[in-house]
JSON list of C-alpha atoms in Angstrom, two decimals:
[
{"chain": "A", "resi": 1, "resn": "MET", "atom": "CA", "xyz": [59.82, 206.37, 72.91]},
{"chain": "A", "resi": 2, "resn": "ASN", "atom": "CA", "xyz": [62.88, 208.48, 71.54]},
{"chain": "A", "resi": 3, "resn": "ARG", "atom": "CA", "xyz": [62.42, 210.99, 74.31]},
{"chain": "A", "resi": 4, "resn": "LEU", "atom": "CA", "xyz": [61.99, 208.47, 77.00]},
{"chain": "A", "resi": 5, "resn": "LEU", "atom": "CA", "xyz": [65.25, 206.62, 75.98]},
{"chain": "A", "resi": 6, "resn": "ILE", "atom": "CA", "xyz": [66.83, 210.26, 76.17]},
{"chain": "A", "resi": 7, "resn": "ALA", "atom": "CA", "xyz": [65.43, 210.60, 79.64]},
{"chain": "A", "resi": 8, "resn": "LEU", "atom": "CA", "xyz": [66.58, 207.29, 80.84]},
{"chain": "A", "resi": 9, "resn": "LEU", "atom": "CA", "xyz": [69.98, 208.06, 79.35]},
{"chain": "A", "resi": 10, "resn": "LEU", "atom": "CA", "xyz": [70.35, 211.41, 81.02]},
{"chain": "A", "resi": 11, "resn": "THR", "atom": "CA", "xyz": [69.38, 209.78, 84.46]},
{"chain": "A", "resi": 12, "resn": "ILE", "atom": "CA", "xyz": [71.73, 206.76, 84.07]},
{"chain": "A", "resi": 13, "resn": "LEU", "atom": "CA", "xyz": [74.55, 208.31, 82.51]},
{"chain": "A", "resi": 14, "resn": "PRO", "atom": "CA", "xyz": [75.83, 210.30, 85.50]},
{"chain": "A", "resi": 15, "resn": "PHE", "atom": "CA", "xyz": [75.86, 207.18, 87.55]},
{"chain": "A", "resi": 16, "resn": "CYS", "atom": "CA", "xyz": [78.29, 205.41, 85.26]},
{"chain": "A", "resi": 17, "resn": "VAL", "atom": "CA", "xyz": [80.40, 208.52, 85.24]},
{"chain": "A", "resi": 18, "resn": "VAL", "atom": "CA", "xyz": [80.52, 208.57, 89.26]},
{"chain": "A", "resi": 19, "resn": "SER", "atom": "CA", "xyz": [80.93, 205.23, 89.29]},
{"chain": "A", "resi": 20, "resn": "SER", "atom": "CA", "xyz": [84.23, 205.43, 87.72]},
{"chain": "A", "resi": 21, "resn": "GLN", "atom": "CA", "xyz": [85.53, 207.67, 90.22]},
{"chain": "A", "resi": 22, "resn": "LYS", "atom": "CA", "xyz": [86.84, 207.17, 93.91]},
{"chain": "A", "resi": 23, "resn": "ILE", "atom": "CA", "xyz": [83.84, 206.65, 96.26]},
{"chain": "A", "resi": 24, "resn": "ASP", "atom": "CA", "xyz": [83.65, 206.95, 100.07]},
{"chain": "A", "resi": 25, "resn": "TYR", "atom": "CA", "xyz": [80.81, 204.27, 100.33]},
{"chain": "A", "resi": 26, "resn": "PHE", "atom": "CA", "xyz": [78.40, 202.35, 98.27]},
{"chain": "A", "resi": 27, "resn": "ALA", "atom": "CA", "xyz": [75.04, 201.32, 99.67]},
{"chain": "A", "resi": 28, "resn": "PHE", "atom": "CA", "xyz": [72.06, 199.25, 98.61]},
{"chain": "A", "resi": 29, "resn": "GLY", "atom": "CA", "xyz": [68.47, 200.16, 100.03]},
{"chain": "A", "resi": 30, "resn": "LEU", "atom": "CA", "xyz": [64.69, 199.53, 99.68]},
{"chain": "A", "resi": 31, "resn": "ARG", "atom": "CA", "xyz": [62.38, 202.47, 99.14]},
{"chain": "A", "resi": 32, "resn": "ALA", "atom": "CA", "xyz": [58.80, 202.89, 100.04]},
{"chain": "A", "resi": 33, "resn": "GLY", "atom": "CA", "xyz": [56.79, 206.23, 99.42]},
{"chain": "A", "resi": 34, "resn": "ALA", "atom": "CA", "xyz": [53.00, 207.37, 100.00]},
{"chain": "A", "resi": 35, "resn": "GLY", "atom": "CA", "xyz": [51.29, 210.68, 99.21]},
{"chain": "A", "resi": 36, "resn": "VAL", "atom": "CA", "xyz": [49.19, 212.41, 97.00]},
{"chain": "A", "resi": 37, "resn": "SER", "atom": "CA", "xyz": [49.34, 213.20, 93.20]},
{"chain": "A", "resi": 38, "resn": "THR", "atom": "CA", "xyz": [47.39, 214.97, 90.37]},
{"chain": "A", "resi": 39, "resn": "LEU", "atom": "CA", "xyz": [47.32, 215.67, 86.77]},
{"chain": "A", "resi": 40, "resn": "HIS", "atom": "CA", "xyz": [47.88, 219.45, 86.36]},
{"chain": "A", "resi": 41, "resn": "GLY", "atom": "CA", "xyz": [46.00, 221.10, 83.64]},
{"chain": "A", "resi": 42, "resn": "LEU", "atom": "CA", "xyz": [43.41, 218.35, 83.25]},
{"chain": "A", "resi": 43, "resn": "ARG", "atom": "CA", "xyz": [40.52, 220.56, 84.36]},
{"chain": "A", "resi": 44, "resn": "ASN", "atom": "CA", "xyz": [41.04, 222.31, 81.08]},
{"chain": "A", "resi": 45, "resn": "LEU", "atom": "CA", "xyz": [39.99, 219.18, 79.20]},
{"chain": "A", "resi": 46, "resn": "SER", "atom": "CA", "xyz": [36.86, 219.51, 77.05]},
{"chain": "A", "resi": 47, "resn": "SER", "atom": "CA", "xyz": [37.22, 216.88, 74.21]},
{"chain": "A", "resi": 48, "resn": "GLY", "atom": "CA", "xyz": [39.16, 213.46, 73.55]},
{"chain": "A", "resi": 49, "resn": "THR", "atom": "CA", "xyz": [38.52, 210.35, 75.06]},
{"chain": "A", "resi": 50, "resn": "ALA", "atom": "CA", "xyz": [36.07, 211.89, 77.55]},
{"chain": "A", "resi": 51, "resn": "ILE", "atom": "CA", "xyz": [33.85, 214.84, 77.59]},
{"chain": "A", "resi": 52, "resn": "GLY", "atom": "CA", "xyz": [33.00, 217.42, 80.27]},
{"chain": "A", "resi": 53, "resn": "GLU", "atom": "CA", "xyz": [32.30, 220.93, 81.70]},
{"chain": "A", "resi": 54, "resn": "ASP", "atom": "CA", "xyz": [33.44, 222.53, 85.06]},
{"chain": "A", "resi": 55, "resn": "ILE", "atom": "CA", "xyz": [35.67, 219.58, 85.54]},
{"chain": "A", "resi": 56, "resn": "SER", "atom": "CA", "xyz": [36.95, 219.59, 89.34]},
{"chain": "A", "resi": 57, "resn": "VAL", "atom": "CA", "xyz": [40.30, 217.89, 89.75]},
{"chain": "A", "resi": 58, "resn": "ARG", "atom": "CA", "xyz": [41.48, 216.93, 93.39]},
{"chain": "A", "resi": 59, "resn": "TYR", "atom": "CA", "xyz": [44.60, 215.31, 94.69]},
{"chain": "A", "resi": 60, "resn": "SER", "atom": "CA", "xyz": [44.28, 211.61, 95.25]},
{"chain": "A", "resi": 61, "resn": "PHE", "atom": "CA", "xyz": [46.43, 208.72, 96.69]},
{"chain": "A", "resi": 62, "resn": "ALA", "atom": "CA", "xyz": [49.89, 207.87, 95.28]},
{"chain": "A", "resi": 63, "resn": "TRP", "atom": "CA", "xyz": [52.67, 205.45, 96.12]},
{"chain": "A", "resi": 64, "resn": "ASP", "atom": "CA", "xyz": [55.82, 203.97, 95.06]},
{"chain": "A", "resi": 65, "resn": "VAL", "atom": "CA", "xyz": [58.41, 201.16, 95.79]},
{"chain": "A", "resi": 66, "resn": "ALA", "atom": "CA", "xyz": [61.78, 201.03, 94.52]},
{"chain": "A", "resi": 67, "resn": "LEU", "atom": "CA", "xyz": [65.28, 199.57, 94.95]},
{"chain": "A", "resi": 68, "resn": "VAL", "atom": "CA", "xyz": [67.94, 202.37, 95.74]},
{"chain": "A", "resi": 69, "resn": "VAL", "atom": "CA", "xyz": [71.78, 202.75, 95.17]},
{"chain": "A", "resi": 70, "resn": "GLN", "atom": "CA", "xyz": [73.56, 205.38, 96.75]},
{"chain": "A", "resi": 71, "resn": "GLU", "atom": "CA", "xyz": [77.41, 206.47, 96.48]},
{"chain": "A", "resi": 72, "resn": "GLY", "atom": "CA", "xyz": [79.02, 208.81, 98.65]},
{"chain": "A", "resi": 73, "resn": "LEU", "atom": "CA", "xyz": [81.51, 211.07, 96.99]},
{"chain": "A", "resi": 74, "resn": "GLY", "atom": "CA", "xyz": [83.07, 212.96, 99.82]},
{"chain": "A", "resi": 75, "resn": "ASN", "atom": "CA", "xyz": [82.45, 215.98, 101.92]},
{"chain": "A", "resi": 76, "resn": "GLY", "atom": "CA", "xyz": [79.00, 215.05, 102.57]},
{"chain": "A", "resi": 77, "resn": "ILE", "atom": "CA", "xyz": [78.12, 214.88, 98.73]},
{"chain": "A", "resi": 78, "resn": "PHE", "atom": "CA", "xyz": [76.31, 211.80, 97.48]},
{"chain": "A", "resi": 79, "resn": "TYR", "atom": "CA", "xyz": [74.62, 210.52, 94.29]},
{"chain": "A", "resi": 80, "resn": "GLN", "atom": "CA", "xyz": [71.65, 208.12, 93.98]},
{"chain": "A", "resi": 81, "resn": "VAL", "atom": "CA", "xyz": [69.90, 206.24, 91.75]},
{"chain": "A", "resi": 82, "resn": "GLU", "atom": "CA", "xyz": [66.41, 204.55, 92.05]},
{"chain": "A", "resi": 83, "resn": "SER", "atom": "CA", "xyz": [64.42, 201.98, 89.77]},
{"chain": "A", "resi": 84, "resn": "GLY", "atom": "CA", "xyz": [60.93, 200.99, 90.65]},
{"chain": "A", "resi": 85, "resn": "VAL", "atom": "CA", "xyz": [57.23, 201.06, 90.25]},
{"chain": "A", "resi": 86, "resn": "SER", "atom": "CA", "xyz": [54.87, 204.14, 90.87]},
{"chain": "A", "resi": 87, "resn": "PHE", "atom": "CA", "xyz": [51.04, 204.50, 91.10]},
{"chain": "A", "resi": 88, "resn": "GLN", "atom": "CA", "xyz": [49.52, 207.97, 90.61]},
{"chain": "A", "resi": 89, "resn": "SER", "atom": "CA", "xyz": [45.72, 208.63, 90.72]},
{"chain": "A", "resi": 90, "resn": "VAL", "atom": "CA", "xyz": [43.53, 211.78, 90.35]},
{"chain": "A", "resi": 91, "resn": "SER", "atom": "CA", "xyz": [40.07, 212.35, 91.81]},
{"chain": "A", "resi": 92, "resn": "LEU", "atom": "CA", "xyz": [37.68, 213.83, 89.13]},
{"chain": "A", "resi": 93, "resn": "ASP", "atom": "CA", "xyz": [33.90, 215.15, 89.04]},
{"chain": "A", "resi": 94, "resn": "GLY", "atom": "CA", "xyz": [32.32, 216.55, 86.00]},
{"chain": "A", "resi": 95, "resn": "LEU", "atom": "CA", "xyz": [34.01, 214.38, 83.61]},
{"chain": "A", "resi": 96, "resn": "TYR", "atom": "CA", "xyz": [32.12, 211.72, 81.58]},
{"chain": "A", "resi": 97, "resn": "ASP", "atom": "CA", "xyz": [33.17, 208.73, 79.68]},
{"chain": "A", "resi": 98, "resn": "ILE", "atom": "CA", "xyz": [32.62, 209.75, 75.88]},
{"chain": "A", "resi": 99, "resn": "ASP", "atom": "CA", "xyz": [30.95, 206.27, 74.97]},
{"chain": "A", "resi": 100, "resn": "TYR", "atom": "CA", "xyz": [28.77, 206.30, 77.97]},
{"chain": "A", "resi": 101, "resn": "LYS", "atom": "CA", "xyz": [27.93, 209.90, 78.88]},
{"chain": "A", "resi": 102, "resn": "SER", "atom": "CA", "xyz": [25.99, 208.87, 81.70]},
{"chain": "A", "resi": 103, "resn": "ILE", "atom": "CA", "xyz": [28.89, 207.62, 83.55]},
{"chain": "A", "resi": 104, "resn": "ASN", "atom": "CA", "xyz": [30.82, 210.26, 85.75]},
{"chain": "A", "resi": 105, "resn": "VAL", "atom": "CA", "xyz": [34.44, 209.36, 85.83]},
{"chain": "A", "resi": 106, "resn": "LYS", "atom": "CA", "xyz": [35.35, 209.54, 89.38]},
{"chain": "A", "resi": 107, "resn": "SER", "atom": "CA", "xyz": [39.00, 208.92, 89.43]},
{"chain": "A", "resi": 108, "resn": "VAL", "atom": "CA", "xyz": [41.78, 207.73, 86.81]},
{"chain": "A", "resi": 109, "resn": "ASP", "atom": "CA", "xyz": [44.82, 205.83, 88.04]},
{"chain": "A", "resi": 110, "resn": "ALA", "atom": "CA", "xyz": [48.23, 205.37, 86.21]},
{"chain": "A", "resi": 111, "resn": "THR", "atom": "CA", "xyz": [50.99, 202.77, 87.04]},
{"chain": "A", "resi": 112, "resn": "ASN", "atom": "CA", "xyz": [54.42, 203.28, 85.70]},
{"chain": "A", "resi": 113, "resn": "VAL", "atom": "CA", "xyz": [57.85, 201.91, 86.09]},
{"chain": "A", "resi": 114, "resn": "TYR", "atom": "CA", "xyz": [60.71, 204.63, 86.71]},
{"chain": "A", "resi": 115, "resn": "VAL", "atom": "CA", "xyz": [64.22, 205.27, 86.91]},
{"chain": "A", "resi": 116, "resn": "SER", "atom": "CA", "xyz": [65.65, 208.24, 88.70]},
{"chain": "A", "resi": 117, "resn": "ALA", "atom": "CA", "xyz": [68.97, 209.89, 89.57]},
{"chain": "A", "resi": 118, "resn": "SER", "atom": "CA", "xyz": [70.03, 212.69, 91.87]},
{"chain": "A", "resi": 119, "resn": "PHE", "atom": "CA", "xyz": [72.82, 214.39, 93.64]},
{"chain": "A", "resi": 120, "resn": "GLY", "atom": "CA", "xyz": [72.60, 215.41, 97.30]},
{"chain": "A", "resi": 121, "resn": "LYS", "atom": "CA", "xyz": [74.52, 216.90, 100.31]},
{"chain": "A", "resi": 122, "resn": "LYS", "atom": "CA", "xyz": [74.35, 215.59, 103.97]},
{"chain": "A", "resi": 123, "resn": "LYS", "atom": "CA", "xyz": [75.08, 217.44, 107.12]},
{"chain": "A", "resi": 124, "resn": "ASP", "atom": "CA", "xyz": [75.80, 215.81, 110.17]},
{"chain": "A", "resi": 125, "resn": "LEU", "atom": "CA", "xyz": [73.94, 216.64, 113.26]},
{"chain": "A", "resi": 126, "resn": "SER", "atom": "CA", "xyz": [75.56, 213.59, 115.44]},
{"chain": "A", "resi": 127, "resn": "THR", "atom": "CA", "xyz": [77.38, 210.52, 114.77]},
{"chain": "A", "resi": 128, "resn": "ASN", "atom": "CA", "xyz": [74.26, 208.56, 113.45]},
{"chain": "A", "resi": 129, "resn": "THR", "atom": "CA", "xyz": [72.09, 211.61, 112.42]},
{"chain": "A", "resi": 130, "resn": "ARG", "atom": "CA", "xyz": [72.34, 213.53, 109.25]},
{"chain": "A", "resi": 131, "resn": "LEU", "atom": "CA", "xyz": [70.20, 216.10, 107.29]},
{"chain": "A", "resi": 132, "resn": "PHE", "atom": "CA", "xyz": [70.06, 216.05, 103.56]},
{"chain": "A", "resi": 133, "resn": "VAL", "atom": "CA", "xyz": [68.85, 217.58, 100.54]},
{"chain": "A", "resi": 134, "resn": "SER", "atom": "CA", "xyz": [69.06, 216.33, 96.83]},
{"chain": "A", "resi": 135, "resn": "GLY", "atom": "CA", "xyz": [67.62, 217.10, 93.39]},
{"chain": "A", "resi": 136, "resn": "GLY", "atom": "CA", "xyz": [67.54, 215.32, 90.10]},
{"chain": "A", "resi": 137, "resn": "LEU", "atom": "CA", "xyz": [65.69, 214.01, 87.16]},
{"chain": "A", "resi": 138, "resn": "TYR", "atom": "CA", "xyz": [63.59, 210.83, 86.63]},
{"chain": "A", "resi": 139, "resn": "GLY", "atom": "CA", "xyz": [62.17, 209.27, 83.58]},
{"chain": "A", "resi": 140, "resn": "SER", "atom": "CA", "xyz": [59.14, 206.74, 83.44]},
{"chain": "A", "resi": 141, "resn": "MET", "atom": "CA", "xyz": [57.04, 204.80, 81.25]},
{"chain": "A", "resi": 142, "resn": "PHE", "atom": "CA", "xyz": [53.30, 204.26, 81.89]},
{"chain": "A", "resi": 143, "resn": "TYR", "atom": "CA", "xyz": [52.03, 200.74, 81.23]},
{"chain": "A", "resi": 144, "resn": "SER", "atom": "CA", "xyz": [48.42, 201.15, 82.30]},
{"chain": "A", "resi": 145, "resn": "PHE", "atom": "CA", "xyz": [45.68, 203.59, 83.13]},
{"chain": "A", "resi": 146, "resn": "MET", "atom": "CA", "xyz": [42.30, 202.43, 84.95]},
{"chain": "A", "resi": 147, "resn": "ASP", "atom": "CA", "xyz": [39.10, 204.23, 84.88]},
{"chain": "A", "resi": 148, "resn": "GLU", "atom": "CA", "xyz": [37.78, 203.75, 88.16]},
{"chain": "A", "resi": 149, "resn": "SER", "atom": "CA", "xyz": [34.19, 204.41, 87.22]},
{"chain": "A", "resi": 150, "resn": "ARG", "atom": "CA", "xyz": [34.09, 201.27, 85.21]},
{"chain": "A", "resi": 151, "resn": "ARG", "atom": "CA", "xyz": [36.99, 199.31, 86.90]},
{"chain": "A", "resi": 152, "resn": "ARG", "atom": "CA", "xyz": [38.51, 198.91, 83.29]},
{"chain": "A", "resi": 153, "resn": "VAL", "atom": "CA", "xyz": [42.17, 199.11, 82.18]},
{"chain": "A", "resi": 154, "resn": "ILE", "atom": "CA", "xyz": [42.42, 201.54, 79.57]},
{"chain": "A", "resi": 155, "resn": "ARG", "atom": "CA", "xyz": [45.01, 200.63, 76.86]},
{"chain": "A", "resi": 156, "resn": "MET", "atom": "CA", "xyz": [47.69, 203.32, 76.17]},
{"chain": "A", "resi": 157, "resn": "GLU", "atom": "CA", "xyz": [46.70, 203.52, 72.32]},
{"chain": "A", "resi": 158, "resn": "ASP", "atom": "CA", "xyz": [43.22, 204.07, 73.12]},
{"chain": "A", "resi": 159, "resn": "THR", "atom": "CA", "xyz": [43.91, 207.27, 75.15]},
{"chain": "A", "resi": 160, "resn": "ASN", "atom": "CA", "xyz": [45.14, 210.83, 74.13]},
{"chain": "A", "resi": 161, "resn": "MET", "atom": "CA", "xyz": [47.96, 210.37, 76.94]},
{"chain": "A", "resi": 162, "resn": "LYS", "atom": "CA", "xyz": [51.66, 209.71, 75.85]},
{"chain": "A", "resi": 163, "resn": "GLY", "atom": "CA", "xyz": [53.11, 206.81, 77.59]},
{"chain": "A", "resi": 164, "resn": "PHE", "atom": "CA", "xyz": [56.10, 208.15, 78.95]},
{"chain": "A", "resi": 165, "resn": "ASP", "atom": "CA", "xyz": [56.98, 211.15, 81.43]},
{"chain": "A", "resi": 166, "resn": "PHE", "atom": "CA", "xyz": [60.15, 213.15, 82.31]},
{"chain": "A", "resi": 167, "resn": "GLY", "atom": "CA", "xyz": [60.70, 215.58, 85.05]},
{"chain": "A", "resi": 168, "resn": "THR", "atom": "CA", "xyz": [62.42, 216.85, 88.26]},
{"chain": "A", "resi": 169, "resn": "VAL", "atom": "CA", "xyz": [62.42, 215.23, 91.75]},
{"chain": "A", "resi": 170, "resn": "VAL", "atom": "CA", "xyz": [63.45, 217.03, 94.99]},
{"chain": "A", "resi": 171, "resn": "SER", "atom": "CA", "xyz": [64.09, 215.41, 98.33]},
{"chain": "A", "resi": 172, "resn": "ALA", "atom": "CA", "xyz": [64.61, 216.86, 101.69]},
{"chain": "A", "resi": 173, "resn": "GLY", "atom": "CA", "xyz": [64.75, 214.84, 105.16]},
{"chain": "A", "resi": 174, "resn": "ILE", "atom": "CA", "xyz": [66.57, 213.22, 108.02]},
{"chain": "A", "resi": 175, "resn": "GLU", "atom": "CA", "xyz": [68.94, 210.07, 107.99]},
{"chain": "A", "resi": 176, "resn": "TYR", "atom": "CA", "xyz": [69.27, 208.11, 111.17]},
{"chain": "A", "resi": 177, "resn": "GLY", "atom": "CA", "xyz": [71.57, 205.12, 111.06]},
{"chain": "A", "resi": 178, "resn": "HIS", "atom": "CA", "xyz": [70.31, 203.21, 108.05]},
{"chain": "A", "resi": 179, "resn": "ILE", "atom": "CA", "xyz": [66.92, 204.78, 108.03]},
{"chain": "A", "resi": 180, "resn": "HIS", "atom": "CA", "xyz": [66.21, 207.63, 105.75]},
{"chain": "A", "resi": 181, "resn": "LEU", "atom": "CA", "xyz": [63.08, 209.77, 105.90]},
{"chain": "A", "resi": 182, "resn": "ALA", "atom": "CA", "xyz": [62.01, 212.26, 103.44]},
{"chain": "A", "resi": 183, "resn": "LEU", "atom": "CA", "xyz": [59.66, 214.63, 101.68]},
{"chain": "A", "resi": 184, "resn": "ASN", "atom": "CA", "xyz": [59.54, 214.17, 97.90]},
{"chain": "A", "resi": 185, "resn": "PRO", "atom": "CA", "xyz": [57.76, 216.73, 95.65]},
{"chain": "A", "resi": 186, "resn": "GLN", "atom": "CA", "xyz": [57.91, 215.69, 91.98]},
{"chain": "A", "resi": 187, "resn": "PHE", "atom": "CA", "xyz": [57.04, 217.61, 89.00]},
{"chain": "A", "resi": 188, "resn": "GLY", "atom": "CA", "xyz": [56.51, 216.29, 85.35]},
{"chain": "A", "resi": 189, "resn": "LEU", "atom": "CA", "xyz": [57.96, 218.22, 82.39]},
{"chain": "A", "resi": 190, "resn": "VAL", "atom": "CA", "xyz": [56.17, 216.40, 79.56]},
{"chain": "A", "resi": 191, "resn": "ASN", "atom": "CA", "xyz": [52.80, 217.36, 78.40]},
{"chain": "A", "resi": 192, "resn": "LEU", "atom": "CA", "xyz": [51.04, 214.12, 78.55]},
{"chain": "A", "resi": 193, "resn": "SER", "atom": "CA", "xyz": [48.19, 215.29, 76.31]},
{"chain": "A", "resi": 194, "resn": "ARG", "atom": "CA", "xyz": [48.55, 214.44, 72.50]},
{"chain": "A", "resi": 195, "resn": "SER", "atom": "CA", "xyz": [45.76, 216.87, 72.08]},
{"chain": "A", "resi": 196, "resn": "GLY", "atom": "CA", "xyz": [43.83, 219.50, 73.62]},
{"chain": "A", "resi": 197, "resn": "PRO", "atom": "CA", "xyz": [45.15, 221.38, 77.04]},
{"chain": "A", "resi": 198, "resn": "LYS", "atom": "CA", "xyz": [48.45, 220.70, 78.40]},
{"chain": "A", "resi": 199, "resn": "VAL", "atom": "CA", "xyz": [48.58, 217.98, 81.13]},
{"chain": "A", "resi": 200, "resn": "PHE", "atom": "CA", "xyz": [51.65, 217.29, 83.48]},
{"chain": "A", "resi": 201, "resn": "THR", "atom": "CA", "xyz": [52.22, 215.12, 86.52]},
{"chain": "A", "resi": 202, "resn": "ARG", "atom": "CA", "xyz": [52.51, 216.40, 90.18]},
{"chain": "A", "resi": 203, "resn": "SER", "atom": "CA", "xyz": [53.08, 214.35, 93.16]},
{"chain": "A", "resi": 204, "resn": "PHE", "atom": "CA", "xyz": [53.97, 214.85, 96.90]},
{"chain": "A", "resi": 205, "resn": "LYS", "atom": "CA", "xyz": [55.13, 211.97, 98.97]},
{"chain": "A", "resi": 206, "resn": "VAL", "atom": "CA", "xyz": [56.65, 211.22, 102.35]},
{"chain": "A", "resi": 207, "resn": "SER", "atom": "CA", "xyz": [59.19, 208.18, 101.75]},
{"chain": "A", "resi": 208, "resn": "THR", "atom": "CA", "xyz": [61.29, 205.85, 103.72]},
{"chain": "A", "resi": 209, "resn": "ILE", "atom": "CA", "xyz": [64.70, 203.99, 102.75]},
{"chain": "A", "resi": 210, "resn": "TYR", "atom": "CA", "xyz": [66.44, 201.41, 104.40]},
{"chain": "A", "resi": 211, "resn": "PHE", "atom": "CA", "xyz": [70.06, 200.97, 103.43]},
{"chain": "A", "resi": 212, "resn": "PHE", "atom": "CA", "xyz": [71.54, 197.51, 104.06]}
]
């Protein structure tokens, strides 16, 4: 929990500092993203809440929705904060429930709330069209895992997984008028496993933001 609070502080503090400076513009937006995600390192799992050998791990569906605040700092530089809900999943084969060894766990889903903060740069192509790149940090807290083989919600305290994540997020895309379209790789830096092999979140999404 202390690490999560530190992660959230590191993402929110720059916003407070930037907000105290002179800004070119201030915009609110709504974001929706969709793509794929996985848990990097999960294939090395051999003990814990589930057991298996020769585990196959594949990317699976991921999405997020969020509220967005963007501040223009001049010369095309901007600062952006997002707060929302994210869904990540991973497809598996060869992983079995430790209590019901005959049940092959095909998918594990995780839902979390997150905050992210990033700095970026825009380049004008025309009056209404701009290219942009940005990079920053995110902090998130998981509030449920779902074992899709049995359609059951797994309580955090019943897993070997940590309840928080912290990592980097990158964005690159195009902005036309009020619409922002981007590619968003995201790389978790926190080892989510409390024991056993190291496990990290990975996701790659396409997102759109509409700024009011």
